PDB file of C-alpha atoms in Angstrom:
ATOM      1  CA  MET O 172      11.745 -18.199  -4.756  1.00  0.00           C
ATOM      2  CA  ASN O 173       9.494 -20.334  -7.403  1.00  0.00           C
ATOM      3  CA  VAL O 174       6.803 -18.027  -9.276  1.00  0.00           C
ATOM      4  CA  GLN O 175       3.554 -19.606  -8.413  1.00  0.00           C
ATOM      5  CA  LYS O 176       0.320 -20.099 -10.465  1.00  0.00           C
ATOM      6  CA  ASP O 177      -1.397 -17.380 -12.657  1.00  0.00           C
ATOM      7  CA  PRO O 178      -3.228 -14.982 -10.097  1.00  0.00           C
ATOM      8  CA  ALA O 179      -6.465 -16.197 -11.870  1.00  0.00           C
ATOM      9  CA  GLY O 180      -5.627 -19.652 -10.446  1.00  0.00           C
ATOM     10  CA  GLU O 181      -5.483 -21.231  -7.129  1.00  0.00           C
ATOM     11  CA  ARG O 182      -3.045 -20.197  -4.652  1.00  0.00           C
ATOM     12  CA  SER O 183      -0.369 -22.456  -3.441  1.00  0.00           C
ATOM     13  CA  SER O 184       1.846 -23.136  -0.348  1.00  0.00           C
ATOM     14  CA  ALA O 185       3.750 -20.215  -0.946  1.00  0.00           C
ATOM     15  CA  ASP O 186       1.070 -18.317   0.855  1.00  0.00           C
ATOM     16  CA  THR O 187       2.986 -19.119   3.878  1.00  0.00           C
ATOM     17  CA  GLY O 188       6.106 -17.135   2.602  1.00  0.00           C
ATOM     18  CA  PRO O 189       6.544 -13.363   2.812  1.00  0.00           C
ATOM     19  CA  MET O 190       3.742 -11.056   1.399  1.00  0.00           C
ATOM     20  CA  VAL O 191       6.056  -9.043  -0.162  1.00  0.00           C
ATOM     21  CA  LYS O 192       9.442  -9.939  -1.742  1.00  0.00           C
ATOM     22  CA  ALA O 193      11.757  -7.468  -3.711  1.00  0.00           C
ATOM     23  CA  GLU O 194      14.942  -8.571  -5.263  1.00  0.00           C
ATOM     24  CA  GLN O 195      17.236  -5.886  -6.927  1.00  0.00           C
ATOM     25  CA  VAL O 196      14.447  -3.732  -8.037  1.00  0.00           C
ATOM     26  CA  HIS O 197      15.388  -0.742 -10.440  1.00  0.00           C
ATOM     27  CA  LYS O 198      13.251   1.705 -11.824  1.00  0.00           C
ATOM     28  CA  SER O 199      14.196   4.633 -14.088  1.00  0.00           C
ATOM     29  CA  PHE O 200      12.212   7.565 -15.491  1.00  0.00           C
ATOM     30  CA  GLY O 201      13.833   8.275 -18.610  1.00  0.00           C
ATOM     31  CA  ARG O 202      17.819   8.824 -17.711  1.00  0.00           C
ATOM     32  CA  VAL O 203      16.821   9.331 -14.041  1.00  0.00           C
ATOM     33  CA  GLU O 204      17.159   6.374 -11.876  1.00  0.00           C
ATOM     34  CA  VAL O 205      14.989   6.476  -9.149  1.00  0.00           C
ATOM     35  CA  LEU O 206      15.158   3.019  -7.720  1.00  0.00           C
ATOM     36  CA  LYS O 207      18.805   1.559  -7.641  1.00  0.00           C
ATOM     37  CA  GLY O 208      18.267  -2.128  -6.280  1.00  0.00           C
ATOM     38  CA  ILE O 209      15.836  -2.492  -3.573  1.00  0.00           C
ATOM     39  CA  ASP O 210      15.827  -5.766  -1.698  1.00  0.00           C
ATOM     40  CA  LEU O 211      13.457  -6.457   1.216  1.00  0.00           C
ATOM     41  CA  GLU O 212      10.806  -8.664   2.450  1.00  0.00           C
ATOM     42  CA  VAL O 213       7.374  -7.997   4.113  1.00  0.00           C
ATOM     43  CA  ARG O 214       6.092 -10.734   6.363  1.00  0.00           C
ATOM     44  CA  ARG O 215       2.513 -11.676   6.491  1.00  0.00           C
ATOM     45  CA  GLY O 216       0.916  -9.418   9.120  1.00  0.00           C
ATOM     46  CA  GLU O 217       3.874  -7.179   9.462  1.00  0.00           C
ATOM     47  CA  VAL O 218       3.507  -3.306   9.492  1.00  0.00           C
ATOM     48  CA  MET O 219       6.479  -1.986   7.529  1.00  0.00           C
ATOM     49  CA  CYS O 220       6.883   1.745   7.553  1.00  0.00           C
ATOM     50  CA  VAL O 221       9.198   3.481   5.068  1.00  0.00           C
ATOM     51  CA  ILE O 222      10.604   6.844   5.699  1.00  0.00           C
ATOM     52  CA  GLY O 223      13.138   9.126   3.920  1.00  0.00           C
ATOM     53  CA  PRO O 224      13.348  12.474   2.419  1.00  0.00           C
ATOM     54  CA  SER O 225      11.420  13.665  -0.713  1.00  0.00           C
ATOM     55  CA  GLY O 226      12.784  12.114  -3.943  1.00  0.00           C
ATOM     56  CA  SER O 227      14.117   9.082  -2.155  1.00  0.00           C
ATOM     57  CA  GLY O 228      12.145   6.859  -4.099  1.00  0.00           C
ATOM     58  CA  LYS O 229       9.710   5.715  -1.414  1.00  0.00           C
ATOM     59  CA  SER O 230       6.219   6.442  -3.410  1.00  0.00           C
ATOM     60  CA  THR O 231       7.587   5.146  -6.643  1.00  0.00           C
ATOM     61  CA  PHE O 232       8.762   1.601  -5.042  1.00  0.00           C
ATOM     62  CA  LEU O 233       5.190   1.672  -3.235  1.00  0.00           C
ATOM     63  CA  ARG O 234       3.745   1.958  -6.707  1.00  0.00           C
ATOM     64  CA  CYS O 235       5.741  -0.574  -8.308  1.00  0.00           C
ATOM     65  CA  ILE O 236       4.421  -3.143  -5.618  1.00  0.00           C
ATOM     66  CA  ASN O 237       1.132  -3.050  -7.533  1.00  0.00           C
ATOM     67  CA  HIS O 238       2.515  -2.554 -10.987  1.00  0.00           C
ATOM     68  CA  LEU O 239       1.176   1.127 -11.273  1.00  0.00           C
ATOM     69  CA  GLU O 240       4.935   1.635 -12.382  1.00  0.00           C
ATOM     70  CA  LYS O 241       6.535  -1.232 -14.094  1.00  0.00           C
ATOM     71  CA  ILE O 242       9.989  -1.882 -12.980  1.00  0.00           C
ATOM     72  CA  ASN O 243      13.018  -1.947 -15.288  1.00  0.00           C
ATOM     73  CA  ALA O 244      15.012  -4.766 -13.635  1.00  0.00           C
ATOM     74  CA  GLY O 245      14.680  -7.164 -10.684  1.00  0.00           C
ATOM     75  CA  ARG O 246      11.877  -8.984  -9.305  1.00  0.00           C
ATOM     76  CA  LEU O 247       8.902  -8.218  -7.139  1.00  0.00           C
ATOM     77  CA  TRP O 248       6.379 -10.770  -5.658  1.00  0.00           C
ATOM     78  CA  VAL O 249       3.303 -10.142  -3.717  1.00  0.00           C
ATOM     79  CA  ASN O 250       1.237 -13.208  -1.931  1.00  0.00           C
ATOM     80  CA  GLY O 251       3.491 -15.469  -3.912  1.00  0.00           C
ATOM     81  CA  HIS O 252       3.015 -14.220  -7.313  1.00  0.00           C
ATOM     82  CA  LEU O 253       5.429 -12.525  -9.419  1.00  0.00           C
ATOM     83  CA  VAL O 254       4.302  -8.917 -10.029  1.00  0.00           C
ATOM     84  CA  GLY O 255       3.271  -7.839 -13.488  1.00  0.00           C
ATOM     85  CA  TYR O 256       5.185 -10.992 -15.178  1.00  0.00           C
ATOM     86  CA  ARG O 257       5.036 -14.657 -15.580  1.00  0.00           C
ATOM     87  CA  GLU O 258       8.391 -16.432 -15.827  1.00  0.00           C
ATOM     88  CA  LYS O 259       8.845 -19.280 -18.123  1.00  0.00           C
ATOM     89  CA  GLY O 260      12.387 -20.816 -19.344  1.00  0.00           C
ATOM     90  CA  GLY O 261      13.945 -18.303 -17.254  1.00  0.00           C
ATOM     91  CA  LYS O 262      12.308 -15.519 -19.073  1.00  0.00           C
ATOM     92  CA  LEU O 263       9.798 -12.821 -18.123  1.00  0.00           C
ATOM     93  CA  TYR O 264       6.834 -12.302 -19.974  1.00  0.00           C
ATOM     94  CA  GLU O 265       4.477  -9.369 -19.096  1.00  0.00           C
ATOM     95  CA  LEU O 266       0.964 -10.048 -17.955  1.00  0.00           C
ATOM     96  CA  ARG O 267      -2.151  -8.917 -19.697  1.00  0.00           C
ATOM     97  CA  ASP O 268      -4.083  -6.189 -18.430  1.00  0.00           C
ATOM     98  CA  ARG O 269      -6.700  -8.669 -16.990  1.00  0.00           C
ATOM     99  CA  GLU O 270      -4.286 -10.390 -15.232  1.00  0.00           C
ATOM    100  CA  VAL O 271      -2.681  -7.575 -14.091  1.00  0.00           C
ATOM    101  CA  ALA O 272      -6.149  -6.234 -12.721  1.00  0.00           C
ATOM    102  CA  ALA O 273      -6.557  -9.723 -11.262  1.00  0.00           C
ATOM    103  CA  GLN O 274      -3.377  -9.207  -8.976  1.00  0.00           C
ATOM    104  CA  ARG O 275      -4.453  -5.672  -7.949  1.00  0.00           C
ATOM    105  CA  ARG O 276      -7.675  -6.946  -6.460  1.00  0.00           C
ATOM    106  CA  GLU O 277      -5.404  -8.474  -3.611  1.00  0.00           C
ATOM    107  CA  ILE O 278      -3.422  -4.970  -3.119  1.00  0.00           C
ATOM    108  CA  GLY O 279      -5.547  -1.799  -1.663  1.00  0.00           C
ATOM    109  CA  MET O 280      -3.808   1.373  -1.796  1.00  0.00           C
ATOM    110  CA  VAL O 281      -4.536   4.719  -0.218  1.00  0.00           C
ATOM    111  CA  PHE O 282      -2.994   7.739  -1.732  1.00  0.00           C
ATOM    112  CA  GLN O 283      -1.872  11.290  -0.450  1.00  0.00           C
ATOM    113  CA  ARG O 284      -5.027  12.775  -2.204  1.00  0.00           C
ATOM    114  CA  PHE O 285      -8.230  10.766  -1.664  1.00  0.00           C
ATOM    115  CA  ASN O 286      -9.460  10.458  -5.055  1.00  0.00           C
ATOM    116  CA  LEU O 287     -12.918   9.776  -4.315  1.00  0.00           C
ATOM    117  CA  PHE O 288     -15.575  10.021  -7.043  1.00  0.00           C
ATOM    118  CA  PRO O 289     -17.155  13.519  -6.421  1.00  0.00           C
ATOM    119  CA  HIS O 290     -20.622  12.660  -8.014  1.00  0.00           C
ATOM    120  CA  MET O 291     -21.065   9.487  -5.485  1.00  0.00           C
ATOM    121  CA  THR O 292     -22.010   9.137  -1.870  1.00  0.00           C
ATOM    122  CA  ALA O 293     -19.457   7.671   0.521  1.00  0.00           C
ATOM    123  CA  LEU O 294     -21.435   4.605   0.381  1.00  0.00           C
ATOM    124  CA  ASP O 295     -21.391   4.163  -3.383  1.00  0.00           C
ATOM    125  CA  ASN O 296     -17.585   5.109  -3.657  1.00  0.00           C
ATOM    126  CA  ILE O 297     -16.916   2.128  -1.187  1.00  0.00           C
ATOM    127  CA  MET O 298     -19.480  -0.293  -3.122  1.00  0.00           C
ATOM    128  CA  GLU O 299     -18.063   0.790  -6.882  1.00  0.00           C
ATOM    129  CA  ALA O 300     -15.358  -1.538  -7.254  1.00  0.00           C
ATOM    130  CA  PRO O 301     -16.928  -4.849  -5.538  1.00  0.00           C
ATOM    131  CA  LEU O 302     -19.911  -4.220  -7.906  1.00  0.00           C
ATOM    132  CA  ARG O 303     -17.933  -3.396 -11.095  1.00  0.00           C
ATOM    133  CA  VAL O 304     -14.730  -5.591 -10.671  1.00  0.00           C
ATOM    134  CA  LYS O 305     -15.999  -8.627  -8.435  1.00  0.00           C
ATOM    135  CA  ARG O 306     -19.460  -8.326  -9.548  1.00  0.00           C
ATOM    136  CA  GLN O 307     -20.792  -9.436  -6.149  1.00  0.00           C
ATOM    137  CA  PRO O 308     -24.501  -9.100  -5.062  1.00  0.00           C
ATOM    138  CA  LYS O 309     -25.648  -5.750  -4.349  1.00  0.00           C
ATOM    139  CA  ALA O 310     -27.184  -6.428  -1.148  1.00  0.00           C
ATOM    140  CA  GLN O 311     -24.121  -8.054  -0.029  1.00  0.00           C
ATOM    141  CA  VAL O 312     -21.911  -5.281  -1.103  1.00  0.00           C
ATOM    142  CA  LYS O 313     -24.074  -2.742   0.637  1.00  0.00           C
ATOM    143  CA  GLU O 314     -24.106  -4.404   3.777  1.00  0.00           C
ATOM    144  CA  ARG O 315     -20.272  -4.608   3.679  1.00  0.00           C
ATOM    145  CA  GLY O 316     -19.981  -1.140   2.660  1.00  0.00           C
ATOM    146  CA  LEU O 317     -22.245  -0.045   5.705  1.00  0.00           C
ATOM    147  CA  ALA O 318     -20.061  -2.120   7.942  1.00  0.00           C
ATOM    148  CA  LEU O 319     -16.943  -0.694   6.671  1.00  0.00           C
ATOM    149  CA  LEU O 320     -18.099   2.774   7.375  1.00  0.00           C
ATOM    150  CA  GLU O 321     -18.640   1.754  10.855  1.00  0.00           C
ATOM    151  CA  ARG O 322     -15.142   0.352  11.197  1.00  0.00           C
ATOM    152  CA  VAL O 323     -13.530   3.803   9.904  1.00  0.00           C
ATOM    153  CA  GLY O 324     -15.980   5.704  12.394  1.00  0.00           C
ATOM    154  CA  LEU O 325     -18.444   7.123   9.594  1.00  0.00           C
ATOM    155  CA  ALA O 326     -21.490   5.368   9.917  1.00  0.00           C
ATOM    156  CA  ASP O 327     -23.545   8.270   9.842  1.00  0.00           C
ATOM    157  CA  LYS O 328     -21.882   9.710   6.583  1.00  0.00           C
ATOM    158  CA  ALA O 329     -23.087   6.979   4.143  1.00  0.00           C
ATOM    159  CA  GLN O 330     -24.964   9.396   2.239  1.00  0.00           C
ATOM    160  CA  SER O 331     -22.679  12.529   2.154  1.00  0.00           C
ATOM    161  CA  TYR O 332     -20.671  13.380  -0.717  1.00  0.00           C
ATOM    162  CA  PRO O 333     -16.873  14.073  -0.740  1.00  0.00           C
ATOM    163  CA  ALA O 334     -17.636  17.730  -0.695  1.00  0.00           C
ATOM    164  CA  GLN O 335     -19.434  17.508   2.414  1.00  0.00           C
ATOM    165  CA  LEU O 336     -16.754  15.812   4.296  1.00  0.00           C
ATOM    166  CA  SER O 337     -13.489  16.922   5.915  1.00  0.00           C
ATOM    167  CA  GLY O 338     -10.203  15.789   4.590  1.00  0.00           C
ATOM    168  CA  GLY O 339     -10.005  13.407   7.227  1.00  0.00           C
ATOM    169  CA  GLN O 340     -13.114  11.982   6.677  1.00  0.00           C
ATOM    170  CA  GLN O 341     -12.550  11.397   3.046  1.00  0.00           C
ATOM    171  CA  GLN O 342      -9.335   9.714   3.787  1.00  0.00           C
ATOM    172  CA  ARG O 343     -11.144   7.339   5.849  1.00  0.00           C
ATOM    173  CA  VAL O 344     -13.686   6.504   3.351  1.00  0.00           C
ATOM    174  CA  ALA O 345     -10.710   6.100   0.811  1.00  0.00           C
ATOM    175  CA  ILE O 346      -9.530   3.264   3.260  1.00  0.00           C
ATOM    176  CA  ALA O 347     -12.813   1.806   3.533  1.00  0.00           C
ATOM    177  CA  ARG O 348     -12.990   1.866  -0.077  1.00  0.00           C
ATOM    178  CA  ALA O 349      -9.780  -0.107  -0.339  1.00  0.00           C
ATOM    179  CA  LEU O 350     -10.727  -2.548   2.133  1.00  0.00           C
ATOM    180  CA  ALA O 351     -13.894  -3.354   0.328  1.00  0.00           C
ATOM    181  CA  MET O 352     -12.111  -5.525  -1.990  1.00  0.00           C
ATOM    182  CA  GLU O 353     -10.801  -7.459   0.948  1.00  0.00           C
ATOM    183  CA  PRO O 354      -6.958  -7.112   0.004  1.00  0.00           C
ATOM    184  CA  ALA O 355      -4.510  -9.141   1.387  1.00  0.00           C
ATOM    185  CA  LEU O 356      -1.890  -6.303   1.496  1.00  0.00           C
ATOM    186  CA  MET O 357      -2.561  -2.608   2.292  1.00  0.00           C
ATOM    187  CA  LEU O 358      -0.269   0.310   0.774  1.00  0.00           C
ATOM    188  CA  PHE O 359      -0.551   3.596   2.169  1.00  0.00           C
ATOM    189  CA  ASP O 360       1.388   6.599   0.237  1.00  0.00           C
ATOM    190  CA  GLU O 361       1.810   9.317   3.124  1.00  0.00           C
ATOM    191  CA  PRO O 362      -1.886   9.023   3.863  1.00  0.00           C
ATOM    192  CA  THR O 363      -1.927  11.949   6.300  1.00  0.00           C
ATOM    193  CA  SER O 364       0.351  14.396   4.737  1.00  0.00           C
ATOM    194  CA  ALA O 365      -2.534  16.440   2.848  1.00  0.00           C
ATOM    195  CA  LEU O 366      -4.669  16.693   5.947  1.00  0.00           C
ATOM    196  CA  ASP O 367      -4.606  19.670   8.475  1.00  0.00           C
ATOM    197  CA  PRO O 368      -2.953  18.422  11.684  1.00  0.00           C
ATOM    198  CA  GLU O 369      -5.909  18.114  13.843  1.00  0.00           C
ATOM    199  CA  LEU O 370      -7.603  15.475  11.396  1.00  0.00           C
ATOM    200  CA  VAL O 371      -4.433  13.264  11.291  1.00  0.00           C
ATOM    201  CA  GLY O 372      -5.139  11.518  14.545  1.00  0.00           C
ATOM    202  CA  ASP O 373      -8.416   9.971  13.206  1.00  0.00           C
ATOM    203  CA  VAL O 374      -7.030   8.468  10.321  1.00  0.00           C
ATOM    204  CA  LEU O 375      -4.193   7.110  12.100  1.00  0.00           C
ATOM    205  CA  GLU O 376      -6.206   5.609  14.655  1.00  0.00           C
ATOM    206  CA  VAL O 377      -8.065   3.471  11.696  1.00  0.00           C
ATOM    207  CA  MET O 378      -4.596   2.459  10.574  1.00  0.00           C
ATOM    208  CA  LYS O 379      -3.780   1.321  14.030  1.00  0.00           C
ATOM    209  CA  GLN O 380      -6.967  -0.881  14.417  1.00  0.00           C
ATOM    210  CA  LEU O 381      -6.054  -2.363  10.825  1.00  0.00           C
ATOM    211  CA  ALA O 382      -2.604  -3.373  12.228  1.00  0.00           C
ATOM    212  CA  ARG O 383      -4.255  -4.800  15.286  1.00  0.00           C
ATOM    213  CA  ASP O 384      -6.421  -6.934  13.038  1.00  0.00           C
ATOM    214  CA  GLY O 385      -3.333  -8.151  11.559  1.00  0.00           C
ATOM    215  CA  MET O 386      -3.506  -6.492   8.363  1.00  0.00           C
ATOM    216  CA  THR O 387      -0.232  -6.539   6.245  1.00  0.00           C
ATOM    217  CA  MET O 388       0.591  -3.117   5.628  1.00  0.00           C
ATOM    218  CA  VAL O 389       3.118  -0.825   3.918  1.00  0.00           C
ATOM    219  CA  VAL O 390       3.212   2.624   4.973  1.00  0.00           C
ATOM    220  CA  VAL O 391       5.144   5.592   3.493  1.00  0.00           C
ATOM    221  CA  THR O 392       4.972   8.033   6.344  1.00  0.00           C
ATOM    222  CA  HIS O 393       6.584  11.006   7.834  1.00  0.00           C
ATOM    223  CA  GLU O 394       4.408  10.355  11.054  1.00  0.00           C
ATOM    224  CA  MET O 395       7.255   9.004  13.291  1.00  0.00           C
ATOM    225  CA  GLY O 396       5.156   8.489  16.250  1.00  0.00           C
ATOM    226  CA  PHE O 397       3.019   6.175  14.222  1.00  0.00           C
ATOM    227  CA  ALA O 398       6.091   4.433  12.988  1.00  0.00           C
ATOM    228  CA  ARG O 399       7.343   3.958  16.464  1.00  0.00           C
ATOM    229  CA  GLU O 400       4.153   2.808  18.033  1.00  0.00           C
ATOM    230  CA  VAL O 401       2.665   0.533  15.187  1.00  0.00           C
ATOM    231  CA  GLY O 402       5.481  -0.554  12.854  1.00  0.00           C
ATOM    232  CA  ASP O 403       6.905  -3.835  13.261  1.00  0.00           C
ATOM    233  CA  SER O 404       9.841  -2.665  10.925  1.00  0.00           C
ATOM    234  CA  LEU O 405      11.274   0.597   9.717  1.00  0.00           C
ATOM    235  CA  VAL O 406      12.940   1.324   6.288  1.00  0.00           C
ATOM    236  CA  PHE O 407      14.870   4.279   5.472  1.00  0.00           C
ATOM    237  CA  MET O 408      15.591   5.125   1.866  1.00  0.00           C
ATOM    238  CA  ASP O 409      17.695   7.811   0.069  1.00  0.00           C
ATOM    239  CA  GLY O 410      18.836   8.242  -3.240  1.00  0.00           C
ATOM    240  CA  GLY O 411      16.868   5.423  -4.585  1.00  0.00           C
ATOM    241  CA  VAL O 412      18.202   2.599  -2.253  1.00  0.00           C
ATOM    242  CA  VAL O 413      17.698   1.272   1.428  1.00  0.00           C
ATOM    243  CA  VAL O 414      20.164   2.998   3.677  1.00  0.00           C
ATOM    244  CA  GLU O 415      19.205   1.476   6.792  1.00  0.00           C
ATOM    245  CA  ALA O 416      16.381  -0.890   8.185  1.00  0.00           C
ATOM    246  CA  GLY O 417      15.549  -2.318  11.530  1.00  0.00           C
ATOM    247  CA  THR O 418      12.893  -2.267  14.168  1.00  0.00           C
ATOM    248  CA  PRO O 419      11.453   1.463  14.475  1.00  0.00           C
ATOM    249  CA  ARG O 420      12.651   1.735  18.007  1.00  0.00           C
ATOM    250  CA  ASP O 421      16.316   0.721  17.018  1.00  0.00           C
ATOM    251  CA  VAL O 422      16.445   2.787  14.274  1.00  0.00           C
ATOM    252  CA  ILE O 423      14.844   5.805  15.668  1.00  0.00           C
ATOM    253  CA  ALA O 424      16.832   5.684  18.881  1.00  0.00           C
ATOM    254  CA  ARG O 425      19.985   4.438  17.554  1.00  0.00           C
ATOM    255  CA  PRO O 426      20.532   5.122  13.661  1.00  0.00           C
ATOM    256  CA  GLN O 427      23.642   3.558  12.460  1.00  0.00           C
ATOM    257  CA  HIS O 428      24.098   5.201   9.231  1.00  0.00           C
ATOM    258  CA  PRO O 429      25.155   8.893   9.108  1.00  0.00           C
ATOM    259  CA  ARG O 430      22.608   9.783   6.290  1.00  0.00           C
ATOM    260  CA  THR O 431      19.751   8.375   8.743  1.00  0.00           C
ATOM    261  CA  GLN O 432      21.203  10.206  11.843  1.00  0.00           C
ATOM    262  CA  ASP O 433      21.025  13.435   9.803  1.00  0.00           C
ATOM    263  CA  PHE O 434      17.548  12.981   8.477  1.00  0.00           C
ATOM    264  CA  LEU O 435      16.241  11.851  11.767  1.00  0.00           C
ATOM    265  CA  SER O 436      17.800  14.838  13.632  1.00  0.00           C
ATOM    266  CA  LYS O 437      15.725  17.009  11.424  1.00  0.00           C
ATOM    267  CA  VAL O 438      12.178  15.372  11.702  1.00  0.00           C
ATOM    268  CA  LEU O 439      12.357  14.465  15.430  1.00  0.00           C
TER     269      LEU O 439
END
């Protein structure tokens, strides 16, 4: 795949290609190799769910997609752009910080922990990045922020601070905050794992609506029901590699690899 223009420049016809493309992605922390050659593609509008045991490399791969972690080998593209690097004469050159920041504007990420600013209201949390990063007009940002709160079912919580919200409500604000940057891709890193069971449903419903709206999503999750109902594809990772991939229904109902079979027998 040809590397396209700098992220600050115009998009090209590569916008018709996959939203995410990984080729032999490797990542090590010291002597520990966490990712051992990941190859996969995420189509535009696709919801890819990634499952696997703790330590399998799922979250690390997600963080590599938006260059929160730098890969050691291989290549990653998002929306036709080489993530974190520019290629010239067959060599890779790392992008400057501002160029990486420009790439990240297209990628929203929701973490296990909500990471909201505790001293800001829900609305202010959502408005912060569009105001500071995109420098959009305040009235426009506020209008969109209120619309996003309504979208996640929290129209009445605009002036509430994080400490006044439940965990599920905070996570929905975090989703709205990511959406405020109008990303082309949303990454979810086990977004319900820190929630009490009775709060999980509201968060998953917001994510289901995003899927219905056509948002491209990569979701690291233990919610097998969500993966089965909403996912277009399911990837099982273990030991830093993709062990098995297919449609959620096929992988969950008829896993082919013994490691997948063993894992699913313990979580279903």
